[in-house]
Short mmCIF file of C-alpha atoms and ligand atoms in Angstrom, two decimals:
data_model
loop_
_atom_site.label_atom_id
_atom_site.label_comp_id
_atom_site.label_asym_id
_atom_site.label_seq_id
_atom_site.Cartn_x
_atom_site.Cartn_y
_atom_site.Cartn_z
CA MET A 27 49.73 -51.98 8.90
CA THR A 28 45.99 -52.54 8.62
CA ALA A 29 43.43 -50.04 10.36
CA THR A 30 41.34 -52.02 12.93
CA HIS A 31 38.79 -50.92 15.59
CA ASP A 32 41.60 -51.54 18.03
CA THR A 33 43.99 -49.06 16.31
CA ALA A 34 41.12 -46.56 15.64
CA ARG A 35 40.38 -46.80 19.08
CA HIS A 36 43.82 -45.45 19.44
CA ALA A 37 42.95 -42.35 17.64
CA ALA A 38 41.14 -40.75 20.37
CA ALA A 39 43.65 -41.52 23.29
CA PRO A 40 46.24 -39.11 23.82
CA HIS A 41 50.03 -40.21 23.40
CA ASP A 42 53.46 -38.81 24.79
CA VAL A 43 54.55 -38.66 21.28
CA VAL A 44 52.47 -38.70 18.07
CA VAL A 45 54.73 -39.26 14.82
CA VAL A 46 53.27 -38.56 11.27
CA GLY A 47 54.70 -40.89 8.84
CA SER A 48 55.99 -44.69 9.26
CA GLY A 49 58.60 -44.41 6.83
CA ILE A 50 62.44 -45.31 8.45
CA VAL A 51 62.40 -41.79 9.91
CA GLY A 52 59.42 -41.98 11.57
CA LEU A 53 60.07 -45.47 12.82
CA GLY A 54 63.27 -44.16 14.03
CA ALA A 55 61.32 -41.23 15.90
CA ALA A 56 59.13 -43.78 17.33
CA LEU A 57 62.10 -45.71 18.62
CA ALA A 58 63.86 -42.71 20.11
CA ALA A 59 60.51 -42.02 22.24
CA LEU A 60 59.88 -45.34 23.26
CA ASP A 61 63.46 -46.09 24.49
CA ARG A 62 62.72 -42.98 26.78
CA GLY A 63 59.86 -44.86 28.24
CA LEU A 64 57.25 -42.78 26.22
CA THR A 65 53.78 -43.77 24.76
CA VAL A 66 53.93 -43.54 20.93
CA LEU A 67 51.38 -43.51 18.37
CA VAL A 68 52.58 -43.51 14.52
CA VAL A 69 50.01 -42.33 12.05
CA ASP A 70 50.16 -42.88 8.32
CA ARG A 71 47.80 -42.31 5.51
CA SER A 72 49.04 -45.46 3.63
CA PRO A 73 47.25 -49.04 4.53
CA VAL A 74 50.88 -50.38 4.61
CA ILE A 75 54.62 -48.92 4.50
CA GLY A 76 54.94 -47.92 1.03
CA GLY A 77 57.03 -44.67 0.60
CA SER A 78 60.75 -44.36 -0.22
CA THR A 79 61.58 -46.58 2.78
CA VAL A 80 60.49 -49.68 0.69
CA ARG A 81 61.60 -48.54 -2.64
CA ASN A 82 65.25 -48.20 -2.22
CA PHE A 83 68.53 -50.32 -2.75
CA GLY A 84 68.80 -50.83 0.99
CA HIS A 85 72.31 -49.69 0.98
CA LEU A 86 73.36 -48.05 4.08
CA CYS A 87 76.30 -46.20 2.48
CA LEU A 88 77.72 -44.30 5.63
CA THR A 89 81.67 -44.18 4.21
CA PRO A 90 80.55 -41.71 1.19
CA GLN A 91 78.87 -39.28 3.52
CA SER A 92 80.22 -36.18 5.04
CA GLY A 93 79.56 -33.76 7.85
CA GLU A 94 76.13 -33.64 9.42
CA ALA A 95 75.26 -36.92 7.35
CA ARG A 96 78.24 -38.55 8.31
CA ARG A 97 77.39 -37.89 11.97
CA HIS A 98 73.67 -39.23 11.38
CA ALA A 99 75.09 -42.10 9.32
CA LEU A 100 77.43 -43.51 12.26
CA ALA A 101 74.52 -43.09 14.69
CA ALA A 102 72.35 -44.78 12.33
CA ARG A 103 74.61 -47.71 11.73
CA GLN A 104 74.48 -48.57 15.63
CA LEU A 105 70.65 -48.60 15.50
CA TRP A 106 70.41 -50.72 12.36
CA LEU A 107 72.85 -53.13 13.75
CA ARG A 108 70.60 -53.24 17.02
CA LEU A 109 67.41 -53.21 15.30
CA ALA A 110 68.50 -56.09 12.99
CA ARG A 111 69.27 -58.19 16.22
CA ASP A 112 66.25 -57.27 18.02
CA ALA A 113 63.66 -57.32 15.36
CA GLY A 114 65.19 -60.14 13.35
CA PHE A 115 65.71 -58.90 9.94
CA TRP A 116 68.64 -59.77 7.44
CA LEU A 117 71.45 -57.18 7.39
CA SER A 118 74.70 -57.76 5.67
CA GLU A 119 77.94 -56.49 7.22
CA ARG A 120 79.86 -57.05 4.10
CA GLY A 121 80.68 -53.22 3.20
CA THR A 122 80.29 -51.48 -0.14
CA LEU A 123 82.39 -52.34 -3.40
CA VAL A 124 83.42 -49.60 -5.69
CA ALA A 125 84.38 -50.65 -9.43
CA ALA A 126 86.44 -48.00 -10.84
CA ARG A 127 86.71 -47.98 -14.53
CA HIS A 128 89.15 -45.21 -14.85
CA VAL A 129 92.48 -44.10 -13.13
CA ASP A 130 90.51 -40.72 -12.24
CA GLU A 131 88.44 -42.90 -10.00
CA LEU A 132 91.19 -44.47 -8.39
CA ASP A 133 92.82 -40.94 -7.60
CA LEU A 134 89.51 -39.74 -6.16
CA LEU A 135 89.53 -43.04 -4.01
CA ASP A 136 92.96 -42.48 -2.77
CA GLU A 137 92.40 -38.79 -1.84
CA LEU A 138 89.08 -39.87 0.40
CA ALA A 139 91.17 -42.48 2.10
CA LEU A 140 93.87 -40.02 3.16
CA THR A 141 91.32 -38.05 5.37
CA ARG A 142 89.77 -41.13 6.88
CA THR A 143 92.45 -42.09 9.35
CA ASP A 144 90.70 -41.42 12.71
CA ARG A 145 89.41 -45.12 13.07
CA VAL A 146 86.07 -44.26 14.54
CA LEU A 147 84.71 -47.51 13.30
CA GLY A 148 87.41 -49.95 13.97
CA ASP A 149 91.11 -50.99 13.28
CA ARG A 150 90.39 -51.58 9.36
CA PRO A 151 90.92 -48.53 7.22
CA GLU A 152 87.69 -47.11 5.99
CA ILE A 153 88.38 -47.51 2.43
CA GLU A 154 90.39 -50.24 1.31
CA ARG A 155 91.99 -50.02 -2.18
CA LEU A 156 91.52 -52.88 -4.52
CA ASP A 157 93.63 -53.65 -7.59
CA ALA A 158 91.78 -55.07 -10.38
CA ALA A 159 92.59 -58.89 -9.62
CA GLU A 160 91.26 -58.16 -6.03
CA LEU A 161 88.20 -56.70 -7.35
CA SER A 162 87.39 -59.42 -9.61
CA CYS A 163 87.54 -61.69 -6.69
CA LEU A 164 85.12 -59.98 -4.76
CA ALA A 165 82.50 -58.69 -7.64
CA PRO A 166 81.14 -60.16 -10.61
CA VAL A 167 82.49 -57.73 -12.93
CA ALA A 168 83.41 -58.66 -16.38
CA PRO A 169 87.23 -58.90 -16.93
CA GLY A 170 89.06 -56.06 -18.28
CA VAL A 171 86.16 -53.56 -17.53
CA ALA A 172 87.52 -52.20 -13.99
CA VAL A 173 91.06 -50.71 -13.48
CA GLY A 174 90.61 -51.43 -9.40
CA GLY A 175 88.23 -49.98 -6.84
CA ALA A 176 87.73 -50.35 -3.24
CA LEU A 177 86.22 -52.16 -0.61
CA LEU A 178 84.26 -49.64 2.08
CA PRO A 179 84.07 -52.36 5.00
CA TYR A 180 81.88 -50.47 7.39
CA ASP A 181 78.71 -50.25 5.22
CA LEU A 182 75.76 -52.04 5.62
CA GLN A 183 72.92 -53.53 3.51
CA VAL A 184 69.36 -54.49 4.19
CA ASP A 185 66.38 -55.87 2.17
CA PRO A 186 64.40 -52.45 2.79
CA ARG A 187 60.96 -54.36 2.09
CA ALA A 188 61.55 -56.81 4.82
CA ALA A 189 63.54 -54.30 7.22
CA ALA A 190 60.72 -51.72 7.28
CA ASP A 191 58.04 -54.29 8.20
CA ALA A 192 60.29 -56.12 10.70
CA ILE A 193 60.91 -52.75 12.54
CA ARG A 194 57.10 -52.19 12.45
CA ARG A 195 56.28 -55.29 14.02
CA HIS A 196 59.02 -55.11 16.40
CA LEU A 197 58.01 -51.58 17.67
CA GLU A 198 54.62 -53.02 18.00
CA THR A 199 55.49 -55.93 20.15
CA ARG A 200 57.09 -53.01 22.78
CA GLY A 201 53.84 -51.33 22.67
CA VAL A 202 54.09 -48.32 19.69
CA HIS A 203 50.54 -48.10 18.16
CA PHE A 204 50.37 -47.75 14.46
CA LEU A 205 47.27 -45.89 12.84
CA ALA A 206 46.97 -46.47 9.34
CA ARG A 207 44.77 -45.38 6.37
CA THR A 208 44.75 -41.96 8.44
CA SER A 209 45.55 -38.47 7.05
CA VAL A 210 47.18 -35.70 8.97
CA GLY A 211 45.77 -32.26 8.09
CA SER A 212 47.55 -30.00 10.48
CA VAL A 213 49.88 -30.13 13.52
CA SER A 214 50.19 -27.76 16.31
CA SER A 215 51.39 -28.02 19.82
CA GLY A 216 50.03 -30.80 21.68
CA ARG A 217 47.59 -31.72 18.93
CA VAL A 218 47.56 -33.53 15.61
CA GLU A 219 44.42 -33.25 13.30
CA THR A 220 43.82 -36.23 11.49
CA SER A 221 40.99 -37.72 9.09
CA ARG A 222 39.73 -39.91 12.08
CA GLY A 223 39.70 -36.82 14.32
CA PRO A 224 42.11 -34.92 16.52
CA ILE A 225 44.77 -36.66 18.59
CA ASP A 226 46.25 -34.99 21.81
CA ALA A 227 50.00 -35.42 21.73
CA GLY A 228 52.90 -34.20 24.14
CA THR A 229 55.40 -33.99 21.51
CA VAL A 230 54.53 -34.12 17.60
CA VAL A 231 56.92 -35.43 15.05
CA VAL A 232 56.66 -34.83 11.45
CA ALA A 233 58.25 -37.29 9.27
CA THR A 234 56.55 -36.83 5.90
CA ASN A 235 59.31 -36.85 3.34
CA HIS A 236 58.35 -34.89 0.42
CA ASP A 237 54.91 -34.55 1.48
CA LEU A 238 56.11 -31.94 4.00
CA ASP A 239 54.89 -29.33 1.26
CA GLN A 240 51.24 -30.14 1.86
CA LEU A 241 51.48 -30.25 5.76
CA LEU A 242 53.66 -27.27 6.14
CA PRO A 243 54.22 -25.59 2.71
CA ASP A 244 55.74 -22.25 4.19
CA LEU A 245 58.63 -24.38 5.82
CA ALA A 246 59.15 -26.54 2.57
CA ASP A 247 59.30 -23.33 0.52
CA ARG A 248 61.96 -22.00 2.95
CA HIS A 249 64.07 -25.38 2.42
CA ALA A 250 63.44 -25.08 -1.39
CA LEU A 251 61.90 -28.45 -1.06
CA GLU A 252 60.66 -30.45 -4.14
CA ARG A 253 60.43 -34.07 -5.37
CA CYS A 254 63.23 -36.16 -6.69
CA GLY A 255 61.82 -39.23 -8.79
CA LEU A 256 63.81 -42.22 -9.44
CA ASP A 257 63.48 -45.38 -11.90
CA MET A 258 64.57 -48.66 -10.65
CA LEU A 259 64.55 -52.25 -11.83
CA ARG A 260 64.81 -55.57 -10.35
CA VAL A 261 66.51 -58.34 -12.42
CA ARG A 262 67.03 -61.97 -12.22
CA VAL A 263 70.31 -62.75 -13.61
CA ASP A 264 73.02 -65.64 -13.59
CA LEU A 265 76.48 -63.43 -12.34
CA ALA A 266 79.79 -65.11 -12.58
CA ARG A 267 79.77 -64.90 -8.73
CA PRO A 268 77.44 -63.38 -6.14
CA LEU A 269 77.31 -59.52 -5.56
CA VAL A 270 78.29 -59.88 -1.96
CA ALA A 271 77.96 -56.19 -1.21
CA PRO A 272 76.41 -53.26 -2.96
CA LEU A 273 78.44 -52.03 -5.72
CA LEU A 274 79.20 -48.30 -6.71
CA THR A 275 80.50 -47.24 -9.94
CA GLY A 276 82.10 -43.70 -10.91
CA TRP A 277 78.60 -42.39 -11.31
CA SER A 278 78.31 -42.92 -7.62
CA LEU A 279 81.60 -40.96 -6.80
CA ILE A 280 80.54 -37.74 -8.23
CA ARG A 281 77.50 -38.07 -6.31
CA TYR A 282 77.78 -38.95 -2.53
CA SER A 283 78.97 -35.64 -0.52
CA ALA A 284 82.49 -37.10 0.72
CA PHE A 285 83.35 -38.61 -2.86
CA ALA A 286 82.10 -35.39 -4.49
CA GLY A 287 83.96 -33.20 -2.14
CA THR A 288 87.40 -34.35 -3.15
CA GLY A 289 89.61 -32.35 -5.62
CA ALA A 290 89.59 -35.33 -7.82
CA ALA A 291 85.75 -35.35 -8.31
CA GLU A 292 85.75 -32.46 -11.12
CA ALA A 293 88.03 -34.44 -13.44
CA VAL A 294 85.75 -37.68 -12.82
CA ARG A 295 82.43 -35.45 -13.46
CA SER A 296 83.69 -33.80 -16.55
CA ARG A 297 85.02 -36.98 -18.15
CA LEU A 298 81.78 -39.14 -17.43
CA HIS A 299 79.72 -36.08 -18.45
CA THR A 300 81.87 -35.74 -21.95
CA GLU A 301 82.09 -39.31 -22.44
CA ARG A 302 78.39 -40.11 -21.74
CA PRO A 303 75.96 -37.13 -22.05
CA ASP A 304 73.02 -39.51 -22.40
CA LEU A 305 73.88 -41.02 -19.15
CA ALA A 306 74.57 -37.63 -17.63
CA ALA A 307 71.01 -36.13 -18.75
CA MET A 308 69.34 -39.00 -16.73
CA ASP A 309 71.41 -38.04 -13.73
CA LEU A 310 72.54 -41.44 -13.20
CA ASN A 311 73.48 -43.11 -10.39
CA GLN A 312 74.88 -46.70 -11.82
CA MET A 313 74.57 -49.00 -8.86
CA TYR A 314 73.38 -52.39 -7.82
CA THR A 315 72.61 -54.15 -4.51
CA GLN A 316 71.69 -57.87 -4.63
CA LEU A 317 68.86 -59.24 -2.26
CA PRO A 318 69.10 -62.66 -0.52
CA ASP A 319 67.22 -64.40 -3.02
CA GLY A 320 69.89 -63.68 -5.58
CA SER A 321 67.66 -61.06 -7.67
CA VAL A 322 69.59 -57.83 -8.35
CA ILE A 323 68.26 -53.93 -7.62
CA VAL A 324 69.22 -51.94 -10.60
CA GLY A 325 69.30 -47.96 -10.76
CA ASP A 326 69.00 -45.36 -10.71
CA SER A 327 68.00 -42.18 -12.68
CA HIS A 328 66.83 -38.98 -10.95
CA ARG A 329 64.62 -36.23 -12.18
CA LYS A 330 63.34 -33.25 -10.05
CA GLY A 331 60.32 -30.80 -9.73
CA ALA A 332 57.57 -30.09 -7.53
CA ALA A 333 55.72 -32.75 -9.15
CA ILE A 334 57.05 -36.14 -10.79
CA ALA A 335 55.04 -37.59 -13.72
CA PRO A 336 54.38 -40.94 -12.97
CA PHE A 337 55.29 -42.05 -16.57
CA GLN A 338 58.59 -43.81 -16.74
CA ASP A 339 60.43 -43.49 -19.86
CA GLU A 340 61.45 -46.90 -21.19
CA ARG A 341 64.66 -45.63 -22.61
CA ILE A 342 65.94 -45.21 -19.04
CA ALA A 343 65.39 -48.64 -18.40
CA ASP A 344 67.05 -49.72 -21.80
CA ALA A 345 70.20 -47.74 -20.89
CA PHE A 346 70.23 -49.55 -17.14
CA LEU A 347 70.11 -52.68 -19.07
CA ASP A 348 72.81 -51.66 -21.61
CA GLU A 349 75.15 -50.77 -18.84
CA PHE A 350 74.55 -53.73 -16.75
CA ARG A 351 75.58 -55.94 -19.80
CA VAL A 352 78.77 -54.30 -20.36
CA LEU A 353 79.69 -54.24 -16.25
CA PHE A 354 78.62 -57.82 -15.61
CA ARG A 355 78.62 -59.46 -19.17
CA ALA A 356 75.64 -61.31 -18.08
CA GLU A 357 72.11 -61.02 -19.36
CA PRO A 358 69.35 -59.49 -16.95
CA VAL A 359 65.64 -60.51 -16.99
CA VAL A 360 63.62 -57.49 -15.58
CA THR A 361 60.97 -59.00 -12.97
CA GLU A 362 60.00 -55.79 -11.50
CA ARG A 363 60.22 -51.69 -12.39
CA TRP A 364 58.84 -48.95 -10.04
CA GLN A 365 59.14 -45.53 -9.65
CA GLY A 366 60.61 -44.09 -6.13
CA VAL A 367 60.23 -40.51 -4.98
CA TYR A 368 62.03 -38.82 -2.09
CA ALA A 369 62.17 -35.08 -0.73
CA SER A 370 65.19 -32.91 -2.33
CA GLY A 371 66.25 -29.63 -0.95
CA ARG A 372 68.85 -27.13 -0.62
CA ASP A 373 70.16 -28.93 2.42
CA GLU A 374 70.68 -32.52 3.08
CA PHE A 375 68.14 -32.39 5.94
CA VAL A 376 65.10 -30.45 7.08
CA VAL A 377 64.93 -29.96 11.10
CA ASP A 378 62.71 -27.64 12.88
CA GLU A 379 60.84 -27.08 15.69
CA VAL A 380 57.74 -25.36 14.10
CA ALA A 381 55.81 -24.59 17.44
CA PRO A 382 57.02 -25.80 20.65
CA GLY A 383 56.87 -29.77 21.06
CA VAL A 384 56.25 -29.85 17.02
CA LEU A 385 59.21 -31.19 15.56
CA VAL A 386 60.28 -31.60 11.63
CA THR A 387 62.73 -34.42 10.63
CA VAL A 388 63.13 -34.92 6.70
CA VAL A 389 66.01 -36.04 5.07
CA SER A 390 66.01 -33.96 1.78
CA THR A 391 68.17 -36.03 -0.24
CA GLY A 392 68.59 -39.71 -1.43
CA ILE A 393 70.41 -40.95 2.06
CA GLY A 394 67.30 -41.53 4.35
CA MET A 395 68.21 -45.09 4.79
CA THR A 396 71.75 -44.31 5.96
CA THR A 397 71.07 -41.77 7.90
CA GLY A 398 67.34 -41.60 8.90
CA LEU A 399 67.57 -43.59 12.22
CA GLY A 400 70.37 -41.33 13.40
CA LEU A 401 68.70 -38.00 12.23
CA ALA A 402 65.54 -39.21 14.18
CA GLU A 403 67.31 -40.20 17.29
CA HIS A 404 69.34 -36.91 17.43
CA VAL A 405 66.11 -34.30 16.63
CA VAL A 406 63.63 -36.27 18.70
CA GLY A 407 66.09 -37.93 21.28
CA ALA A 408 67.69 -34.50 22.04
CA HIS A 409 64.22 -32.93 22.46
CA LEU A 410 62.79 -35.34 24.65
CA ASP A 411 66.33 -35.49 26.73
CA GLY A 412 66.02 -31.56 26.95
CA GLY A 413 62.92 -31.89 29.22
CA ARG A 414 60.94 -29.72 26.68
CA ASP A 415 58.01 -32.50 25.65
CA ARG A 416 54.71 -31.50 27.11
CA ALA A 417 53.98 -34.85 28.79
CA LEU A 418 50.43 -35.89 29.23
CA ASP A 419 51.30 -38.18 32.25
CA PRO A 420 54.49 -37.25 33.61
CA GLY A 421 54.55 -40.56 35.44
CA VAL A 422 55.64 -42.22 32.35
CA HIS A 423 58.52 -39.86 31.37
CA THR A 424 61.33 -41.67 33.29
CA SER A 425 63.82 -42.68 30.74
CA THR A 426 64.31 -46.50 31.06
CA ALA A 427 67.02 -47.09 28.36
CA THR A 428 70.30 -45.54 27.71
CA SER A 429 70.37 -44.78 24.14
CA PRO A 430 73.48 -46.01 22.39
CA LEU A 431 73.28 -43.18 20.16
CA THR A 432 73.84 -40.48 22.75
CA GLU A 433 77.04 -41.93 23.32
CA SER A 434 78.23 -42.32 19.77
CA LEU A 435 77.15 -38.84 18.89
CA THR A 436 79.24 -37.47 21.50
CA ALA A 437 82.35 -40.00 21.38
C1 LIG B 523 64.47 -45.22 -5.55
C2 LIG B 523 65.28 -44.90 -4.14
C3 LIG B 523 66.53 -45.49 -3.96
C4 LIG B 523 67.02 -45.11 -2.64
N1 LIG B 523 68.35 -45.59 -2.26
C5 LIG B 523 68.59 -45.30 -0.87
C6 LIG B 523 69.86 -46.14 -0.60
O1 LIG B 523 70.20 -47.13 -1.05
N2 LIG B 523 70.51 -45.68 0.49
C7 LIG B 523 69.38 -44.62 1.42
O2 LIG B 523 70.25 -44.49 2.44
N3 LIG B 523 68.77 -43.88 0.96
C8 LIG B 523 68.21 -44.40 -0.41
N4 LIG B 523 66.98 -43.60 -0.72
C9 LIG B 523 66.41 -42.62 0.16
C10 LIG B 523 65.60 -43.06 1.38
O3 LIG B 523 64.85 -44.27 0.63
C11 LIG B 523 64.80 -41.97 1.75
O4 LIG B 523 65.42 -41.03 2.05
C12 LIG B 523 63.92 -42.47 3.12
O5 LIG B 523 63.18 -43.62 3.05
C13 LIG B 523 63.08 -41.66 3.50
O6 LIG B 523 62.25 -42.01 4.67
P1 LIG B 523 61.23 -41.16 5.18
O7 LIG B 523 60.58 -42.09 6.24
O8 LIG B 523 61.38 -39.87 5.24
O9 LIG B 523 60.06 -41.30 4.07
P2 LIG B 523 58.83 -42.29 3.52
O10 LIG B 523 59.38 -43.95 3.70
O11 LIG B 523 58.50 -42.02 2.14
O12 LIG B 523 57.83 -42.22 4.49
C14 LIG B 523 56.95 -40.92 4.61
C15 LIG B 523 55.60 -41.51 5.06
O13 LIG B 523 54.96 -40.19 5.49
C16 LIG B 523 53.73 -40.60 5.17
N5 LIG B 523 52.79 -39.28 5.13
C17 LIG B 523 53.30 -38.32 4.18
N6 LIG B 523 52.18 -37.30 4.63
C18 LIG B 523 51.30 -37.76 5.21
C19 LIG B 523 50.30 -37.06 5.98
N7 LIG B 523 50.04 -36.03 5.60
N8 LIG B 523 49.47 -37.84 6.93
C20 LIG B 523 49.93 -39.12 6.87
N9 LIG B 523 50.77 -39.57 6.64
C21 LIG B 523 51.95 -38.99 5.81
C22 LIG B 523 53.74 -41.15 3.84
O14 LIG B 523 52.28 -42.03 3.52
C23 LIG B 523 54.63 -42.15 3.91
O15 LIG B 523 54.41 -43.79 4.46
C24 LIG B 523 66.25 -43.99 -1.91
C25 LIG B 523 65.27 -43.51 -2.43
C26 LIG B 523 64.63 -44.01 -3.53
C27 LIG B 523 63.29 -43.50 -3.92
#
């Protein structure tokens, strides 16, 4: 996004929906409004899409979600497939691989598989167990390291940097306005106060991720919102075979809610924490995704607080690389390092209507790529469909599109 005279002119113009934040949740909110024939302005203080949405693995990991997150993830899956087609970005439908290095991890996978019998996604089971030989045919894991694993065939993968920009361009071609380098200082019914002046809005959507505490501090406090900082690497490496799908390990099995909610999870957690207190102290989620250019994203560690120090401890990167060498028996060369930050709260989502027509949509754990589009459609779509938007021009409020989400959420 670049601020131009043209975009600045839009600051003065009223819009049916003004979205604060151009990450995946804000883009999803814009899409939900656009699908209902509304005029949309997305305001962001950054000159480019540069928040969590471009700093992640691009792993759309819907199978490991449960409850509300699973509902949003299922809805988001449809939207990702549609956007990849319409906006023309790379999306892989090859699922997720899990490398299990201990029998208790296989027990956990088996336990979850038994609960996933509803076949909402298709005829294949959601969790297909693999023995060690099958896993080694699908993943470049070193011989003898894994005792088996699983394929979660419905999960998706995108290149986060390419996908976010492609969605923005696609929305622009459909008429959404983007106003960059513009900070929002306050929101109220029908109005957004920005560093370029006030903007009138029918509906306001706040999609600011962890910076909710700057815009609506009381709400953030009520949800015990803080920041989670993560260390990430990108490496060049000669793997035994391509990593055709995101690869999770036992550390992921004690993190994502559906895995972590199994009875078997406690044994996995206690073993991993006893065996590797050093990695547990980093709150490791040892996982990998390979991008179309062959490079591999490696991560990640987690630390929480009101503020995240920008100084990355090199011992964390060393641990990532040591674990990489053991798992793949290959020598990675680091090409990029970065820190990501996302909102972390008591619950997985912060959803509120803080004043009439002022909606808050924040994913408050590290699953916003998986769930964010579905959350935005659910919150913004439901509000707009409920006819409670304070339209500036009632003439443009006739819905021109049927939302596939509405169908999938009610199915
Ligand atoms: C390292 C890392 C790895 C991750 N891996 C995954 C993964 O594999 N799968 C997954 O599902 N999720 C993953 N996540 C989580 C996911 O990336 C986030 O949950 C998601 O991107 C959040 O999207 P968002 O739109 O809420 O936030 P962001 O992308 O951060 O966008 C928020 C935007 O709001 C803007 N903003 C904030 N305040 C204001 C203001 N006052 N005025 C104007 N603009 C403002 C910011 O500039 C920013 O552009 C990961 C996150 C990180 C950091």
